[in-house]
Amino acid sequence: MGLKLGDVSLGRENNIDFWRLCLATAVIWSHSYPLLFGNNDREPFLLATGGQRTGGDLAVDGFFILSGFLIARSWTSSRGLGDYLRRRALRIYPGFLMAVAVSGLIAGPLLHRSPAAYWKNFPWRAFLIGGANLNFVEPIKSVSINASLWSIRYEFLCYLAVAGLGLCGILSRRRFVALAFLACMSVYAGQIYFNLRLPGSRLSWLYCSPDSWPRLMSDFLAGVLFYCYRDRIVLSWPLAIGAVMGLLAMGVVAPSLQALPLAVPVLGGYVLFFASYLPMGRLQHVARRGDLSYGLYLYAYPIQLLLVKAFQPWLNPLSLFLIALAVTAVFAAASWRFVESPFLRLKRSSRPSQDRPELAIEPPHATAEPLTPTAPSE
């Protein structure tokens, strides 16, 4: 019998920063193929899973699962809605806005075939509004600049969803969270097996595809659900090995079932949290001097594009990945040192309000756990 997730997640000893770093690195590796060859036909994960998932897709799933867990805890530990939103904005906006500025004002003209034409047609109003709305729209349609930024907007909207559910009291009833998760998974299954398309259009301020929400919200709510049931979830080697075997069976052995995307939120989430709280020595302190995962994700795409434009005949996926990783790490370190970290210092430590019920712990008389943030994203 292993330890329960609620017991091991009490303190700061975890590997979450390490695995987020791995997920950001996986995105860079996965993007090396389409940016070099123009498509994902040779991407290893897509080939191994019969076209179900690229490595970048799985990494984004992992980010949203971890985020659901951490943001649920952040809501519980905040003093109220204002404190919660302030902490979320300080974590997301500064790094994102700087990445938008670097992408649009520096990488953009370098990538465009004509810098003069780029600046002549640059839509300043859309650029500024898009950055403020966490939606960096490519300034010039003929050049791709930073396609990785699309998920940041969905992430922040998930933060707002947690706040809405919390204010409505739904998060304090974990059965309702489970029902919401099952509803999202059902719609997601309908997309996969019946080509279900959700109604809706791109609202002027949302700029979000309705068809992306079932997948991303399933991942995010899975993380929230792991937090809600942390007092019952047991982390053990047999269960973790079983989850890995299940993922391999649906991803590699029987890809024709197209079941891997539906297995990732639950089985993948279990493996991710098991690995996050597995004692791993120094890896638990990998971000002690700086968390580079967010910066890696924000800056890798335009850097890879610039490398391909300059050196494509001499590059292969491995060399592009290694060079891009090294260069992006410098930008990520600068982002952490001069942008992210200074704003994170503005976040004050807070404790759960005395009148706020412990998030989704039943029965109501259960002993509340001390909640200590374990990752900068909280």
mmCIF file of C-alpha atoms in Angstrom:
data_model
loop_
_atom_site.group_PDB
_atom_site.id
_atom_site.type_symbol
_atom_site.label_atom_id
_atom_site.label_comp_id
_atom_site.label_asym_id
_atom_site.label_seq_id
_atom_site.Cartn_x
_atom_site.Cartn_y
_atom_site.Cartn_z
ATOM 1 C CA MET A 1 0.000 0.000 0.000
ATOM 2 C CA GLY A 2 1.437 3.362 -1.022
ATOM 3 C CA LEU A 3 0.988 6.822 0.405
ATOM 4 C CA LYS A 4 -2.038 8.936 -0.352
ATOM 5 C CA LEU A 5 -1.711 11.906 -2.678
ATOM 6 C CA GLY A 6 -3.056 14.197 0.036
ATOM 7 C CA ASP A 7 -0.256 13.175 2.410
ATOM 8 C CA VAL A 8 2.688 13.574 0.025
ATOM 9 C CA SER A 9 1.421 16.866 -1.440
ATOM 10 C CA LEU A 10 1.439 18.724 1.871
ATOM 11 C CA GLY A 11 4.949 20.177 1.694
ATOM 12 C CA ARG A 12 7.344 21.555 -0.858
ATOM 13 C CA GLU A 13 9.197 18.331 -1.613
ATOM 14 C CA ASN A 14 8.104 17.330 -5.099
ATOM 15 C CA ASN A 15 9.325 16.985 -8.668
ATOM 16 C CA ILE A 16 6.683 19.151 -10.335
ATOM 17 C CA ASP A 17 9.186 21.757 -11.548
ATOM 18 C CA PHE A 18 11.353 19.009 -13.024
ATOM 19 C CA TRP A 19 8.469 17.431 -14.940
ATOM 20 C CA ARG A 20 7.251 20.799 -16.193
ATOM 21 C CA LEU A 21 10.754 21.378 -17.502
ATOM 22 C CA CYS A 22 10.561 17.995 -19.236
ATOM 23 C CA LEU A 23 7.175 18.838 -20.734
ATOM 24 C CA ALA A 24 8.455 22.159 -22.106
ATOM 25 C CA THR A 25 11.473 20.340 -23.554
ATOM 26 C CA ALA A 26 9.165 17.778 -25.175
ATOM 27 C CA VAL A 27 7.314 20.595 -26.937
ATOM 28 C CA ILE A 28 10.601 21.845 -28.427
ATOM 29 C CA TRP A 29 11.517 18.326 -29.560
ATOM 30 C CA SER A 30 8.107 17.747 -31.111
ATOM 31 C CA HIS A 31 8.066 21.089 -32.939
ATOM 32 C CA SER A 32 11.437 20.337 -34.524
ATOM 33 C CA TYR A 33 9.767 18.026 -37.050
ATOM 34 C CA PRO A 34 7.017 20.198 -38.538
ATOM 35 C CA LEU A 35 9.208 23.302 -38.471
ATOM 36 C CA LEU A 36 11.961 21.484 -40.365
ATOM 37 C CA PHE A 37 9.889 19.289 -42.704
ATOM 38 C CA GLY A 38 6.622 21.215 -42.952
ATOM 39 C CA ASN A 39 4.468 18.503 -41.350
ATOM 40 C CA ASN A 40 4.319 15.965 -38.526
ATOM 41 C CA ASP A 41 4.631 12.876 -40.727
ATOM 42 C CA ARG A 42 7.983 11.939 -39.146
ATOM 43 C CA GLU A 43 7.213 12.990 -35.578
ATOM 44 C CA PRO A 44 8.090 9.957 -33.379
ATOM 45 C CA PHE A 45 5.143 10.111 -30.978
ATOM 46 C CA LEU A 46 2.640 10.562 -33.799
ATOM 47 C CA LEU A 47 4.099 7.526 -35.575
ATOM 48 C CA ALA A 48 4.213 5.437 -32.392
ATOM 49 C CA THR A 49 0.607 6.206 -31.464
ATOM 50 C CA GLY A 50 -0.884 5.677 -34.894
ATOM 51 C CA GLY A 51 -1.576 9.359 -35.445
ATOM 52 C CA GLN A 52 -3.265 9.938 -32.082
ATOM 53 C CA ARG A 53 -0.832 12.269 -30.348
ATOM 54 C CA THR A 54 2.398 14.152 -31.003
ATOM 55 C CA GLY A 55 4.880 14.671 -28.203
ATOM 56 C CA GLY A 56 3.818 18.304 -28.093
ATOM 57 C CA ASP A 57 0.163 17.297 -27.724
ATOM 58 C CA LEU A 58 0.984 15.021 -24.789
ATOM 59 C CA ALA A 59 3.094 17.751 -23.189
ATOM 60 C CA VAL A 60 0.242 20.272 -23.387
ATOM 61 C CA ASP A 61 -2.083 17.658 -21.863
ATOM 62 C CA GLY A 62 0.412 17.230 -19.029
ATOM 63 C CA PHE A 63 0.658 20.975 -18.459
ATOM 64 C CA PHE A 64 -3.117 21.307 -18.138
ATOM 65 C CA ILE A 65 -3.413 18.306 -15.804
ATOM 66 C CA LEU A 66 -0.739 19.679 -13.470
ATOM 67 C CA SER A 67 -2.257 23.125 -13.715
ATOM 68 C CA GLY A 68 -5.682 21.876 -12.661
ATOM 69 C CA PHE A 69 -4.211 20.394 -9.483
ATOM 70 C CA LEU A 70 -2.097 23.434 -8.615
ATOM 71 C CA ILE A 71 -4.748 26.017 -9.445
ATOM 72 C CA ALA A 72 -7.361 24.206 -7.347
ATOM 73 C CA ARG A 73 -4.937 24.480 -4.452
ATOM 74 C CA SER A 74 -4.241 28.115 -5.283
ATOM 75 C CA TRP A 75 -7.963 28.892 -5.084
ATOM 76 C CA THR A 76 -8.177 27.236 -1.681
ATOM 77 C CA SER A 77 -5.147 29.073 -0.323
ATOM 78 C CA SER A 78 -6.192 32.501 -1.618
ATOM 79 C CA ARG A 79 -7.870 35.090 0.583
ATOM 80 C CA GLY A 80 -10.601 35.740 -1.935
ATOM 81 C CA LEU A 81 -11.335 36.346 -5.592
ATOM 82 C CA GLY A 82 -9.171 39.465 -5.824
ATOM 83 C CA ASP A 83 -6.177 37.772 -4.216
ATOM 84 C CA TYR A 84 -6.600 34.723 -6.449
ATOM 85 C CA LEU A 85 -6.823 36.741 -9.684
ATOM 86 C CA ARG A 86 -3.881 38.928 -8.687
ATOM 87 C CA ARG A 87 -1.689 35.867 -8.115
ATOM 88 C CA ARG A 88 -2.764 34.283 -11.384
ATOM 89 C CA ALA A 89 -2.185 37.482 -13.371
ATOM 90 C CA LEU A 90 1.251 38.052 -11.832
ATOM 91 C CA ARG A 91 2.282 34.542 -12.833
ATOM 92 C CA ILE A 92 0.962 34.561 -16.398
ATOM 93 C CA TYR A 93 0.900 38.105 -17.780
ATOM 94 C CA PRO A 94 4.430 39.524 -17.349
ATOM 95 C CA GLY A 95 6.237 36.647 -19.044
ATOM 96 C CA PHE A 96 3.571 36.373 -21.729
ATOM 97 C CA LEU A 97 3.596 40.076 -22.597
ATOM 98 C CA MET A 98 7.372 40.120 -22.858
ATOM 99 C CA ALA A 99 7.270 37.050 -25.126
ATOM 100 C CA VAL A 100 4.654 38.768 -27.292
ATOM 101 C CA ALA A 101 6.860 41.849 -27.566
ATOM 102 C CA VAL A 102 9.962 39.830 -28.467
ATOM 103 C CA SER A 103 8.023 37.679 -30.938
ATOM 104 C CA GLY A 104 6.185 40.476 -32.694
ATOM 105 C CA LEU A 105 8.778 43.252 -32.606
ATOM 106 C CA ILE A 106 12.040 41.327 -33.000
ATOM 107 C CA ALA A 107 11.428 37.826 -34.372
ATOM 108 C CA GLY A 108 8.627 38.922 -36.706
ATOM 109 C CA PRO A 109 10.623 41.276 -38.955
ATOM 110 C CA LEU A 110 13.547 38.821 -38.986
ATOM 111 C CA LEU A 111 11.279 36.024 -40.193
ATOM 112 C CA HIS A 112 9.379 38.058 -42.773
ATOM 113 C CA ARG A 113 10.666 38.115 -46.343
ATOM 114 C CA SER A 114 10.526 41.912 -46.273
ATOM 115 C CA PRO A 115 11.048 43.736 -42.961
ATOM 116 C CA ALA A 116 9.905 46.994 -44.574
ATOM 117 C CA ALA A 117 6.608 45.402 -45.635
ATOM 118 C CA TYR A 118 6.268 43.867 -42.180
ATOM 119 C CA TRP A 119 6.424 47.226 -40.434
ATOM 120 C CA LYS A 120 4.303 48.937 -43.095
ATOM 121 C CA ASN A 121 1.431 46.505 -42.536
ATOM 122 C CA PHE A 122 1.928 45.958 -38.821
ATOM 123 C CA PRO A 123 -1.511 46.139 -37.077
ATOM 124 C CA TRP A 124 -0.523 47.880 -33.858
ATOM 125 C CA ARG A 125 -4.030 48.000 -32.424
ATOM 126 C CA ALA A 126 -4.672 44.270 -32.913
ATOM 127 C CA PHE A 127 -1.186 43.506 -31.612
ATOM 128 C CA LEU A 128 -1.663 45.460 -28.388
ATOM 129 C CA ILE A 129 -5.211 44.247 -27.758
ATOM 130 C CA GLY A 130 -4.227 40.662 -28.527
ATOM 131 C CA GLY A 131 -1.388 40.804 -26.013
ATOM 132 C CA ALA A 132 -3.622 42.297 -23.331
ATOM 133 C CA ASN A 133 -6.210 39.562 -23.983
ATOM 134 C CA LEU A 134 -3.581 36.818 -23.770
ATOM 135 C CA ASN A 135 -4.140 36.108 -27.434
ATOM 136 C CA PHE A 136 -1.151 36.923 -29.592
ATOM 137 C CA VAL A 137 -2.570 37.102 -33.111
ATOM 138 C CA GLU A 138 0.170 36.831 -35.736
ATOM 139 C CA PRO A 139 0.645 40.437 -36.958
ATOM 140 C CA ILE A 140 1.295 39.436 -40.573
ATOM 141 C CA LYS A 141 -0.665 36.555 -42.077
ATOM 142 C CA SER A 142 2.187 35.486 -44.364
ATOM 143 C CA VAL A 143 4.570 34.694 -41.509
ATOM 144 C CA SER A 144 4.158 32.447 -38.489
ATOM 145 C CA ILE A 145 5.850 33.867 -35.404
ATOM 146 C CA ASN A 146 4.912 32.081 -32.189
ATOM 147 C CA ALA A 147 2.297 29.365 -32.530
ATOM 148 C CA SER A 148 3.012 28.036 -29.023
ATOM 149 C CA LEU A 149 1.247 30.942 -27.338
ATOM 150 C CA TRP A 150 -2.215 29.672 -28.260
ATOM 151 C CA SER A 151 -2.568 27.556 -25.110
ATOM 152 C CA ILE A 152 -1.854 30.395 -22.639
ATOM 153 C CA ARG A 153 -5.243 31.966 -23.261
ATOM 154 C CA TYR A 154 -7.062 28.690 -22.679
ATOM 155 C CA GLU A 155 -5.034 28.196 -19.510
ATOM 156 C CA PHE A 156 -6.062 31.549 -18.077
ATOM 157 C CA LEU A 157 -9.697 30.972 -18.977
ATOM 158 C CA CYS A 158 -9.469 27.696 -17.046
ATOM 159 C CA TYR A 159 -8.249 29.761 -14.079
ATOM 160 C CA LEU A 160 -11.363 31.917 -14.392
ATOM 161 C CA ALA A 161 -13.509 28.783 -14.597
ATOM 162 C CA VAL A 162 -12.065 27.572 -11.278
ATOM 163 C CA ALA A 163 -12.893 30.926 -9.715
ATOM 164 C CA GLY A 164 -16.449 30.743 -11.067
ATOM 165 C CA LEU A 165 -16.966 27.197 -9.806
ATOM 166 C CA GLY A 166 -15.474 28.146 -6.460
ATOM 167 C CA LEU A 167 -17.721 31.168 -6.031
ATOM 168 C CA CYS A 168 -20.757 29.035 -6.889
ATOM 169 C CA GLY A 169 -19.773 26.469 -4.271
ATOM 170 C CA ILE A 170 -19.361 23.673 -6.820
ATOM 171 C CA LEU A 171 -15.723 23.024 -5.971
ATOM 172 C CA SER A 172 -16.659 22.206 -2.401
ATOM 173 C CA ARG A 173 -18.782 19.322 -3.708
ATOM 174 C CA ARG A 174 -16.392 17.002 -5.468
ATOM 175 C CA ARG A 175 -19.180 14.875 -6.916
ATOM 176 C CA PHE A 176 -20.188 17.857 -9.038
ATOM 177 C CA VAL A 177 -16.584 18.257 -10.176
ATOM 178 C CA ALA A 178 -16.585 14.574 -11.159
ATOM 179 C CA LEU A 179 -19.825 15.066 -13.109
ATOM 180 C CA ALA A 180 -18.361 18.081 -14.914
ATOM 181 C CA PHE A 181 -15.286 16.031 -15.801
ATOM 182 C CA LEU A 182 -17.411 13.148 -17.131
ATOM 183 C CA ALA A 183 -19.477 15.589 -19.180
ATOM 184 C CA CYS A 184 -16.342 17.042 -20.783
ATOM 185 C CA MET A 185 -14.983 13.558 -21.456
ATOM 186 C CA SER A 186 -18.271 12.534 -23.063
ATOM 187 C CA VAL A 187 -18.172 15.484 -25.440
ATOM 188 C CA TYR A 188 -14.509 14.751 -26.149
ATOM 189 C CA ALA A 189 -15.367 11.126 -26.959
ATOM 190 C CA GLY A 190 -18.084 12.387 -29.283
ATOM 191 C CA GLN A 191 -15.496 14.480 -31.109
ATOM 192 C CA ILE A 192 -13.149 11.505 -31.492
ATOM 193 C CA TYR A 193 -15.624 8.810 -32.500
ATOM 194 C CA PHE A 194 -18.534 10.699 -34.072
ATOM 195 C CA ASN A 195 -16.822 13.825 -35.424
ATOM 196 C CA LEU A 196 -18.949 15.970 -33.122
ATOM 197 C CA ARG A 197 -18.524 19.690 -33.689
ATOM 198 C CA LEU A 198 -19.586 22.176 -31.072
ATOM 199 C CA PRO A 199 -21.679 25.186 -32.096
ATOM 200 C CA GLY A 200 -20.300 28.634 -31.558
ATOM 201 C CA SER A 201 -18.122 31.207 -33.201
ATOM 202 C CA ARG A 202 -15.033 33.139 -32.263
ATOM 203 C CA LEU A 203 -16.325 35.867 -30.036
ATOM 204 C CA SER A 204 -14.547 39.173 -30.484
ATOM 205 C CA TRP A 205 -12.674 38.914 -27.177
ATOM 206 C CA LEU A 206 -12.416 35.145 -26.692
ATOM 207 C CA TYR A 207 -10.636 34.018 -29.867
ATOM 208 C CA CYS A 208 -11.037 30.415 -28.763
ATOM 209 C CA SER A 209 -12.093 27.471 -30.880
ATOM 210 C CA PRO A 210 -15.083 25.669 -29.303
ATOM 211 C CA ASP A 211 -13.694 22.346 -30.499
ATOM 212 C CA SER A 212 -10.548 22.720 -28.363
ATOM 213 C CA TRP A 213 -12.396 23.024 -25.069
ATOM 214 C CA PRO A 214 -13.459 19.387 -24.452
ATOM 215 C CA ARG A 215 -9.846 18.190 -24.628
ATOM 216 C CA LEU A 216 -8.278 21.003 -22.617
ATOM 217 C CA MET A 217 -11.029 21.186 -20.018
ATOM 218 C CA SER A 218 -10.936 17.397 -19.598
ATOM 219 C CA ASP A 219 -7.219 17.648 -18.838
ATOM 220 C CA PHE A 220 -7.671 20.591 -16.492
ATOM 221 C CA LEU A 221 -10.645 19.123 -14.638
ATOM 222 C CA ALA A 222 -8.750 15.848 -14.280
ATOM 223 C CA GLY A 223 -6.104 17.764 -12.342
ATOM 224 C CA VAL A 224 -8.791 19.462 -10.249
ATOM 225 C CA LEU A 225 -10.357 16.067 -9.595
ATOM 226 C CA PHE A 226 -7.035 14.609 -8.453
ATOM 227 C CA TYR A 227 -6.847 17.458 -5.959
ATOM 228 C CA CYS A 228 -10.443 16.999 -4.827
ATOM 229 C CA TYR A 229 -9.927 13.282 -4.172
ATOM 230 C CA ARG A 230 -6.364 13.541 -2.912
ATOM 231 C CA ASP A 231 -7.451 12.120 0.448
ATOM 232 C CA ARG A 232 -8.473 8.875 -1.276
ATOM 233 C CA ILE A 233 -5.986 8.486 -4.135
ATOM 234 C CA VAL A 234 -3.195 6.066 -3.266
ATOM 235 C CA LEU A 235 0.136 6.435 -5.057
ATOM 236 C CA SER A 236 1.814 3.054 -5.486
ATOM 237 C CA TRP A 237 4.184 1.345 -7.886
ATOM 238 C CA PRO A 238 1.705 -1.380 -8.953
ATOM 239 C CA LEU A 239 -0.958 1.193 -9.857
ATOM 240 C CA ALA A 240 1.587 3.415 -11.647
ATOM 241 C CA ILE A 241 2.913 0.463 -13.670
ATOM 242 C CA GLY A 242 -0.659 -0.536 -14.490
ATOM 243 C CA ALA A 243 -1.408 2.998 -15.681
ATOM 244 C CA VAL A 244 1.694 3.019 -17.879
ATOM 245 C CA MET A 245 0.727 -0.356 -19.349
ATOM 246 C CA GLY A 246 -2.762 0.961 -20.050
ATOM 247 C CA LEU A 247 -1.354 4.001 -21.856
ATOM 248 C CA LEU A 248 0.969 1.812 -23.925
ATOM 249 C CA ALA A 249 -1.854 -0.562 -24.774
ATOM 250 C CA MET A 250 -4.116 2.221 -26.047
ATOM 251 C CA GLY A 251 -1.341 4.291 -27.567
ATOM 252 C CA VAL A 252 1.007 1.774 -29.148
ATOM 253 C CA VAL A 253 -0.506 -1.736 -29.097
ATOM 254 C CA ALA A 254 -4.024 -0.844 -30.245
ATOM 255 C CA PRO A 255 -3.911 2.655 -31.751
ATOM 256 C CA SER A 256 -6.876 1.856 -33.992
ATOM 257 C CA LEU A 257 -9.153 2.163 -30.950
ATOM 258 C CA GLN A 258 -8.304 5.883 -30.802
ATOM 259 C CA ALA A 259 -8.606 5.654 -27.015
ATOM 260 C CA LEU A 260 -5.309 7.249 -25.979
ATOM 261 C CA PRO A 261 -6.671 10.827 -25.796
ATOM 262 C CA LEU A 262 -9.397 9.640 -23.420
ATOM 263 C CA ALA A 263 -6.931 7.715 -21.273
ATOM 264 C CA VAL A 264 -4.432 10.546 -20.850
ATOM 265 C CA PRO A 265 -6.417 12.673 -18.347
ATOM 266 C CA VAL A 266 -6.901 9.763 -15.917
ATOM 267 C CA LEU A 267 -4.098 7.240 -16.508
ATOM 268 C CA GLY A 268 -1.626 9.874 -17.654
ATOM 269 C CA GLY A 269 -2.619 12.091 -14.760
ATOM 270 C CA TYR A 270 -2.002 9.293 -12.278
ATOM 271 C CA VAL A 271 1.449 8.575 -13.722
ATOM 272 C CA LEU A 272 2.274 12.280 -13.693
ATOM 273 C CA PHE A 273 1.311 12.779 -10.055
ATOM 274 C CA PHE A 274 3.014 9.550 -9.007
ATOM 275 C CA ALA A 275 6.211 10.765 -10.692
ATOM 276 C CA SER A 276 5.751 14.259 -9.257
ATOM 277 C CA TYR A 277 5.786 13.018 -5.669
ATOM 278 C CA LEU A 278 8.250 10.162 -6.068
ATOM 279 C CA PRO A 279 11.426 10.866 -4.040
ATOM 280 C CA MET A 280 14.014 11.880 -6.639
ATOM 281 C CA GLY A 281 16.743 13.592 -4.620
ATOM 282 C CA ARG A 282 18.204 16.690 -6.212
ATOM 283 C CA LEU A 283 15.562 16.762 -8.933
ATOM 284 C CA GLN A 284 13.182 18.084 -6.306
ATOM 285 C CA HIS A 285 15.206 21.293 -6.247
ATOM 286 C CA VAL A 286 15.748 21.701 -9.992
ATOM 287 C CA ALA A 287 14.038 25.119 -10.009
ATOM 288 C CA ARG A 288 15.604 26.430 -6.817
ATOM 289 C CA ARG A 289 17.628 29.004 -8.765
ATOM 290 C CA GLY A 290 14.965 29.669 -11.353
ATOM 291 C CA ASP A 291 12.008 28.044 -13.099
ATOM 292 C CA LEU A 292 12.804 27.933 -16.816
ATOM 293 C CA SER A 293 9.814 25.883 -17.961
ATOM 294 C CA TYR A 294 7.523 28.830 -18.757
ATOM 295 C CA GLY A 295 10.252 30.709 -20.607
ATOM 296 C CA LEU A 296 11.183 27.621 -22.617
ATOM 297 C CA TYR A 297 7.597 27.254 -23.730
ATOM 298 C CA LEU A 298 7.207 30.955 -24.555
ATOM 299 C CA TYR A 299 10.348 31.501 -26.612
ATOM 300 C CA ALA A 300 11.250 28.198 -28.281
ATOM 301 C CA TYR A 301 8.985 28.464 -31.313
ATOM 302 C CA PRO A 302 10.309 31.741 -32.808
ATOM 303 C CA ILE A 303 13.880 30.694 -32.010
ATOM 304 C CA GLN A 304 13.374 27.422 -33.857
ATOM 305 C CA LEU A 305 11.893 29.308 -36.808
ATOM 306 C CA LEU A 306 14.896 31.628 -36.953
ATOM 307 C CA LEU A 307 17.297 28.682 -36.836
ATOM 308 C CA VAL A 308 15.442 26.922 -39.646
ATOM 309 C CA LYS A 309 15.456 30.061 -41.770
ATOM 310 C CA ALA A 310 19.198 30.549 -41.297
ATOM 311 C CA PHE A 311 20.532 26.983 -41.272
ATOM 312 C CA GLN A 312 17.876 24.609 -42.667
ATOM 313 C CA PRO A 313 20.164 22.736 -45.127
ATOM 314 C CA TRP A 314 22.512 21.789 -42.284
ATOM 315 C CA LEU A 315 19.897 20.851 -39.701
ATOM 316 C CA ASN A 316 18.143 17.657 -38.743
ATOM 317 C CA PRO A 317 15.511 17.295 -35.993
ATOM 318 C CA LEU A 318 18.074 16.376 -33.341
ATOM 319 C CA SER A 319 20.461 19.230 -34.113
ATOM 320 C CA LEU A 320 17.596 21.726 -34.370
ATOM 321 C CA PHE A 321 16.273 20.531 -31.021
ATOM 322 C CA LEU A 322 19.634 20.723 -29.239
ATOM 323 C CA ILE A 323 20.611 24.140 -30.606
ATOM 324 C CA ALA A 324 17.129 25.573 -30.014
ATOM 325 C CA LEU A 325 17.066 24.187 -26.479
ATOM 326 C CA ALA A 326 20.417 25.788 -25.649
ATOM 327 C CA VAL A 327 19.501 29.175 -27.128
ATOM 328 C CA THR A 328 16.012 29.173 -25.650
ATOM 329 C CA ALA A 329 17.403 28.325 -22.209
ATOM 330 C CA VAL A 330 19.274 31.647 -22.278
ATOM 331 C CA PHE A 331 16.060 33.528 -23.076
ATOM 332 C CA ALA A 332 14.163 31.533 -20.446
ATOM 333 C CA ALA A 333 16.776 32.351 -17.812
ATOM 334 C CA ALA A 334 16.579 36.051 -18.707
ATOM 335 C CA SER A 335 12.788 35.903 -18.604
ATOM 336 C CA TRP A 336 12.893 34.380 -15.150
ATOM 337 C CA ARG A 337 15.568 36.714 -13.791
ATOM 338 C CA PHE A 338 14.297 40.017 -15.147
ATOM 339 C CA VAL A 339 10.557 39.501 -15.753
ATOM 340 C CA GLU A 340 8.885 36.576 -14.004
ATOM 341 C CA SER A 341 10.739 36.509 -10.698
ATOM 342 C CA PRO A 342 10.392 40.241 -9.902
ATOM 343 C CA PHE A 343 6.638 40.074 -10.413
ATOM 344 C CA LEU A 344 6.327 36.836 -8.444
ATOM 345 C CA ARG A 345 7.844 38.640 -5.453
ATOM 346 C CA LEU A 346 4.725 40.789 -5.416
ATOM 347 C CA LYS A 347 2.646 37.743 -4.554
ATOM 348 C CA ARG A 348 2.033 37.690 -0.820
ATOM 349 C CA SER A 349 1.670 34.451 1.040
ATOM 350 C CA SER A 350 -1.893 33.813 2.077
ATOM 351 C CA ARG A 351 -3.846 31.268 4.050
ATOM 352 C CA PRO A 352 -7.300 29.851 3.517
ATOM 353 C CA SER A 353 -10.025 32.055 4.893
ATOM 354 C CA GLN A 354 -11.570 30.800 8.112
ATOM 355 C CA ASP A 355 -15.035 30.896 6.573
ATOM 356 C CA ARG A 356 -14.066 29.128 3.359
ATOM 357 C CA PRO A 357 -14.736 25.357 3.315
ATOM 358 C CA GLU A 358 -11.824 23.115 2.423
ATOM 359 C CA LEU A 359 -12.010 22.392 -1.279
ATOM 360 C CA ALA A 360 -13.994 19.255 -2.065
ATOM 361 C CA ILE A 361 -13.149 17.400 1.120
ATOM 362 C CA GLU A 362 -16.024 15.330 2.413
ATOM 363 C CA PRO A 363 -17.456 14.999 4.983
ATOM 364 C CA PRO A 364 -17.472 18.669 6.093
ATOM 365 C CA HIS A 365 -16.031 17.815 9.503
ATOM 366 C CA ALA A 366 -12.828 16.339 7.994
ATOM 367 C CA THR A 367 -9.624 17.895 9.247
ATOM 368 C CA ALA A 368 -8.363 20.626 6.957
ATOM 369 C CA GLU A 369 -4.878 20.218 5.574
ATOM 370 C CA PRO A 370 -2.250 22.961 5.613
ATOM 371 C CA LEU A 371 -1.786 24.098 2.044
ATOM 372 C CA THR A 372 1.700 25.088 1.036
ATOM 373 C CA PRO A 373 2.398 26.209 -2.534
ATOM 374 C CA THR A 374 4.785 23.808 -4.230
ATOM 375 C CA ALA A 375 5.374 25.390 -7.594
ATOM 376 C CA PRO A 376 5.777 28.910 -8.954
ATOM 377 C CA SER A 377 2.691 28.483 -11.126
ATOM 378 C CA GLU A 378 0.552 28.505 -8.011
#
